[in-house]
Structures are given as C-alpha cells and as structure tokens.
Amino acid sequence: MTTALDAEVIADPIGLIVRLVTDVEPTLSTDVVRQEVIRVAGGRAKRRRLAQDLRDDPARLTTGGTPVPWAVGQLLLGLRATGAAAIAAPRCGECGRPVSYLISRKGCVICSPCRDKPQACAQCGTARRVATRDRHGLPRCEHCPDNAGDPVRMLIEAVVQLDPELTPPNVLAALERATVRPAGQRRLAWAIVDKPELLTGSGAQAPAPAVLRFIDELIKAGATKVLPPECPRCQRVITLSKRLDGQRVCRNCFAKTRAVACSRCGSVREPAARNADGGPLCPNCLVNDPINLEDCSGCGRRSRVAARTTDGPLCQNCLPRPVLTCGICGRETPCEISRATGEPWCDNCQHKWLRCSGCDTIAPIRGGTLKTPLCARCLNPDPDFWDRCPTCKTTWVLSPRPCQRCALDQQIRVLIGDDTGQVRADLAPLHHALTEVDRPDVAMGWLRRPQVREVLAEIGRDTRQVTHETLDELPSNKTLDHLRSVLVATGALPERDERLVALERWTASALAARTDPDERRILHAYAIWHHLRRLRRRLNGAPASHLQCLNVRCHITAAVNLLDWLASNDLTLATCTQADLDRWTSGDVSYRDDTGNFVRWALAHRHAHHMTFPAVRWQGPRGPHDGEKRWDDARRLLQDNTLKTSDRVVGLLLLLYAQNLGTISRLTADDVHTNADQVSIQLGTAPVVLPEPLAALVLELVANRRGNTILDTTASTPWLFPGRRHGQPLSPGYLGERLKKIGIHAGRGRSTALFALATEIPAAILARMLGIHIKVAVAWQQASAGDWMTYAADISRRGRS
C-alpha cells in the first residue's frame, strides 16, 4: 500500500538522499555519492521508498539501524565500499550484529546465523544446522545424508529414456542453466523423477519455477518429446510465471483474477499500486500521475518515463530504437518490432488510421502495407490473441495503454471538463463529435497544437454558456475562427454568417476611425444604410460570398480614401468642386469606379453639389479569347488521369459551361442528378445533361469526395469541394490557384467559354441553363454576335490608347 510521501521525496528523491548522506559523510564528494545512490536506488518507486526511509530515520546512516530495509542496506554497503568512514554497516534485523553481505527476510536484512537456525533432523531428530533436504523436503543434518540415490543421475536417465535424441551431457548442461545451486538441482530432479509427466505437457503442476526453465532448456537443446506446458486457464503455450490455486498460470490469467476497478479512471485491471487511501491504481493512472512524471534527459519535457539510462530518464519519443525498414510504409526509420506481425513498424504507422482493405472500415492499421492496410480483426481474427483497451474494453490492442479513441476522450475532458473530468451540457455536442470522429489520430494531432489547447482550455474555464458573443471576447485569430466552425458543425453553436459579421465589425472600426462628426455621419449612411442594407436584402438569409463582402469593402475603402484626400486639402464633400474632383482623378487613384459610386450617391443625397462622375458602361469582354487553347485544355482535363478528379471537374465546368469559381465552389452533391442512363447537374434553373466522360468524373467525385477537416466525412459534408473549415466549401481563390498550377487561367478561360456559348445559344436559354442573369446573357450575346463589329472596333481603339 502506498503511504503519503513528503513533497521533497516526490520532487527530488535522489537530491534528498545525497544531502542526507553528505551531511554525515563530508569526506565523499557529491558526485561520488550521487553515482552510488543512482546505482542502488533503481527506479522511481524504489528511490522514493529509500528517500522516505532515510528522511524518517536519518540515524540509520550512522548506526546501521534495526531492522534495516533491503534498499537501505544496499546503500550502506555501497557507500562503505567507496571509502565512507562515518557510514555504519547494516545490522541484522533479529540479533543486531553488523553484516558484510545482505540476506533478506521479509524485506529486511538479517545475518547468516539468524537465517540458518537449527532444525530437527528428519533422520536422527537432533536440532542441528540444516545441511541438506531429502526427497520430501525434510531437513537433514550433516551426519545424516539422504541415501535414497543420486537424484541428478536419476533425472538424466529419465530424460534420456523419454527422448533418446538428448545425451546425458546435454541434460546436465540444461540442468545447470536452469538452476545453479546444488540444492535447487536436487529439488528439481526429485520433482521430475516423482512426476515424469511434467516433461510431457503437465508443466503447469511444477512445484518450482526451475522445472519450467529446465523444460525450456531441453527444448532449446533439441528435445522433440519434451513438450512446453499450456496455461491451464487459457490453454495457450506461453510463459507460466505465476502460481494460482496450486498451478502455474500465465501472467495475463493471473492479472485477470486480481483485476479490480481503478479508483481514478474506473477501468478494471490488476492494480499496479495503491494511493494514500488504499484505493487501487491501474498502471496507466500510476505512470500518468503528475507526481510520477519526470524531466526527460533527452528533450527536457516533463513526461512519463519509458526507460532509464545512465544519463537519466527518457520519454517514449526519446527512447533509442534501431533504424529498420518499416514493414508497413517501407521507410528506413527508428522502429519497434510489432507483436502482431513480428516485423518492424515505425511510430507513424503505429498511430495511423486507414481504411482496412479487408473489412473496408476505418481503423488503426496493424499490418499489411499502406496500399493494402489491415486492421487488428483482419490481421488476426483470434480474439484471445489481442488484449483489450483498459478503458473501453472493446478495442483490440497489444499494449496496456488506452486506445487512441479513449486517449482522445481523456484529452478533451482535461481541456474542456471540470476538475472531475465532467463536460458541461453546452459543450457536450463538441465532446461527442470529437470522440466519434472517423480518424482519432487526426483529432489528436489537432488537439496537440498549442493554440488549439489554449483556446479550448479558455472555453472550459469560462463558467458561462458558450455563445458567439463569448467567443467574440477572445482574441481574434485563425485558430478561434476554425474552432468556432467546429462548434457550429457539432451543434454547440447556432449557424452565423461569419463573413457578414466580419464585414460589419470591419465597417464599425472604419467608422470609429473618423474623427470628424460630419464625415462619420456621411460614411455611416453610405456604408450601413446603402451597402450593408442592400447586401442583406439581396442575401435574404443566405450566407454572403467572399466577392460580395469584398465588393462592399472596396466601396467603403474608396469612400474613406476620398474623404482623407479632401481633409488633407482642407476640403469637404460640400465644398468640393468639379475642378477639385478632376485634380484628384488625374493622379494615381485606387478604386476609381468605386469612388464614382460614392460621389454619385453623395450627389443623390445632397452631401455634394456641382460635380459629376459618370458611370462607365460595360464595353464587352476583354480579350484575347483563344478558342483553340480552351479546347486543348478541355481535352487534357478529359484524358489526363494523373490530374486530381476535383481539379478536372472544376476546369471542365469552367471551360465547357462558363461557370465562375464562386458558383462551382458552392455546388453540392444534391446538385448532381442521376437517371437511368444520364447524369445532369443543376447550374441554373434547368439541369444540364453531362456527356461522357465528364459524367463519370462527376460521379467519381461525388462518391470519393472527403472532408478536409477532422469532423467531415463523405456522409456529413454536402459540398462537392469540401473546404478546410467545417461546413464550408473550398474558396474560389483556392480553386483558382489549383487551376493555375495545371496551366489554366480561370478568368480568361471563363470569358472565352462564355463568349463562345453566347454565339451559339439564345440569351434566354443561356441564362436559364448556366444560372447567369438575363441581362448578362444578352450583353454577352450582343458582344459576341449582334454588335461584333462595333466590339472589334472598340477593342482596336482601346489597344491604341
């Protein structure tokens, strides 16, 4: 049972022991004492017990104490061997005499005479020192040897008779390797001579572990008739290291009989230790207890100890491993040997989740290759081969650690739960969605990011219910925006148009920056009542697009730039004349057309007078329009199987159907319709039938698309082109960058496609099928056919100017 330890014992047991020793032995240097303490003290638990024993009774260093715990006795003898003069020799726990070598009885040091107390001889009855024991384990004095025969010779004869392949020297060598002491060899020999069946499969009845070691040595020597014993409980041929109900059983079966519920995590396992109150602790809770974490000598991080070296403890990541070829991914990297396959596997493959090639489920990869991965059930369907996760009791694992899904659950509870690990009701949807993701390894990687952990911990500490308003109080950054989308996707927050909210916030800051009350009033009317009101009316509850918000920002920025120029020239909108406006437009002006819109609005609302800024009508598409390149690009997208399917579909919709990237990005799987023999897509008010092979590419995209976030799956995301933010598609700008990488200019390609379609299809049909406004369709038709000569002359004049 674990007793309460002092804080100094827990924090630095080695330092405490060194200080206590140097206080009484100044002749030894601190380094010498430290090296000896480290050699004797062993692991963390032994160090703490030793430190606590010496802290409770420091006089043991100078008196030898009585009784002396085994670890204290080791330390006293070790220090005396290094030349310590003030350190006393350990004393026997029964008679108190100093000892020069250690003999243990019930964890305390005793001397040889106290151990070898006289016993009544089984032959003569005289109480003398025990010289040997007979076949039945009874004591014999030196005057009454056992004359029942040489048990070693009888053992050799029995083994050679059982398996003629073995020679007497082989049997004798196996016996000496199994046990060194003559007394132990005689006990082993009598056990097998009395029960020869121990060598033929009944080894579970062995009275001593040396019998099992002897069986192993015989098999290594080439025995064919000697059989390794099975565990009497699970019937596996495995090392029988424990004794239970008079039989030798395997470690796993023994642990199951001692399994109890952990007082901390509740998992039913064999306890590795007990807390100060006597409650059982499972191995996982013991090693992960904050008081048991240590600073890794490799990376310096405070973590659980995986191994100890002469340089100090090492964490799992710093544990030296051989560089081997991973049997799964084929990379040459530090690997461990898999217990399931017997082949090397690297750290990445141990934590990788893929779709199993055997059962088609997403699970941790346990064998196979990256092209044909296999889960645990498909690699070895024998349920007895695998352990179970100590927490969920469901996942098949090979280590005592919790499975990744349970580890993910613990991480989330630490971040957003209270001190007991309970998650608030308003955060329960987030907790449930994250623990049920298809790829817990991806979610674990996301939670390891410091920014994500910081924001989640802040949300967990806030006792208020999580809302958009409480999140708005946190510093705005990409991590917060991404987490907000996660909360919306899980149902913890209602949906909100974040682009529109960001635009309103930006507009408010632009208005607050105006120090002149009249300018602020005019800009407020222009931004809020003109642009934002029109945008909300146009959206009618739909989310705003990037281009719509950008358009409003450009108009407001243009108005701000003009007001700044007027103020720098001691002018206002009311005092500005046409000459002042012409002087401003004659320079290098940004947002010229947007500024004209502001001037015309100001004139209409009588904020300005005696000025004109005429609007520029659309004069047709700007060239050149390379029809040959359009068809070359379309043929390449249709035939080149090395390109991504999503890039091919985006490019073909743009080149063949003149769709802008904003429209393409917001296509959903419901926009694709399949009938008996045709595939159509809803681009406008009427569906467009897709020809082959474009139809096959679209169906492939619908079937194989996957979300790019930890929550999205094929079933959960509606978008044809899922984005990296939950519930959002890829942005038009990102689609344009992907097309540019394969040699397609989005703006020029769409203009060429729309120009060609306008020459072949009437404006009304073009607008209905492609989803463009009828006025836009008419303008393009006039530019391409009806007014083609005028358009060509205009282009020529534009080029000369």
PDB file of C-alpha atoms in Angstrom, residues 683-688 754 757-782 784:
ATOM      1  CA  LEU A 683     -26.167  25.028 -62.689  1.00  0.00           C
ATOM      2  CA  GLY A 684     -29.156  27.323 -63.220  1.00  0.00           C
ATOM      3  CA  THR A 685     -32.917  26.886 -63.082  1.00  0.00           C
ATOM      4  CA  ALA A 686     -32.771  23.974 -65.548  1.00  0.00           C
ATOM      5  CA  PRO A 687     -30.489  20.931 -65.199  1.00  0.00           C
ATOM      6  CA  VAL A 688     -27.722  20.409 -67.750  1.00  0.00           C
ATOM      7  CA  LEU A 754     -18.942  32.411 -72.263  1.00  0.00           C
ATOM      8  CA  LEU A 757     -21.510  29.868 -75.835  1.00  0.00           C
ATOM      9  CA  ALA A 758     -23.129  33.270 -76.413  1.00  0.00           C
ATOM     10  CA  THR A 759     -22.595  32.871 -80.163  1.00  0.00           C
ATOM     11  CA  GLU A 760     -24.398  29.502 -80.232  1.00  0.00           C
ATOM     12  CA  ILE A 761     -27.190  29.665 -77.620  1.00  0.00           C
ATOM     13  CA  PRO A 762     -30.001  32.238 -77.275  1.00  0.00           C
ATOM     14  CA  ALA A 763     -29.704  34.549 -74.305  1.00  0.00           C
ATOM     15  CA  ALA A 764     -32.820  33.218 -72.529  1.00  0.00           C
ATOM     16  CA  ILE A 765     -31.634  29.587 -72.671  1.00  0.00           C
ATOM     17  CA  LEU A 766     -28.091  30.594 -71.754  1.00  0.00           C
ATOM     18  CA  ALA A 767     -29.299  32.387 -68.620  1.00  0.00           C
ATOM     19  CA  ARG A 768     -31.597  29.532 -67.566  1.00  0.00           C
ATOM     20  CA  MET A 769     -29.052  26.745 -68.033  1.00  0.00           C
ATOM     21  CA  LEU A 770     -25.900  28.455 -66.731  1.00  0.00           C
ATOM     22  CA  GLY A 771     -27.517  30.369 -63.871  1.00  0.00           C
ATOM     23  CA  ILE A 772     -26.481  33.862 -65.023  1.00  0.00           C
ATOM     24  CA  HIS A 773     -28.677  36.960 -65.138  1.00  0.00           C
ATOM     25  CA  ILE A 774     -30.651  37.503 -68.321  1.00  0.00           C
ATOM     26  CA  LYS A 775     -29.129  40.968 -68.793  1.00  0.00           C
ATOM     27  CA  VAL A 776     -25.659  39.483 -68.575  1.00  0.00           C
ATOM     28  CA  ALA A 777     -26.578  36.847 -71.137  1.00  0.00           C
ATOM     29  CA  VAL A 778     -27.980  39.497 -73.507  1.00  0.00           C
ATOM     30  CA  ALA A 779     -24.884  41.660 -73.112  1.00  0.00           C
ATOM     31  CA  TRP A 780     -22.610  38.745 -73.933  1.00  0.00           C
ATOM     32  CA  GLN A 781     -24.723  37.778 -76.926  1.00  0.00           C
ATOM     33  CA  GLN A 782     -24.559  41.322 -78.265  1.00  0.00           C
ATOM     34  CA  SER A 784     -20.216  38.124 -79.471  1.00  0.00           C
TER      35      SER A 784
END
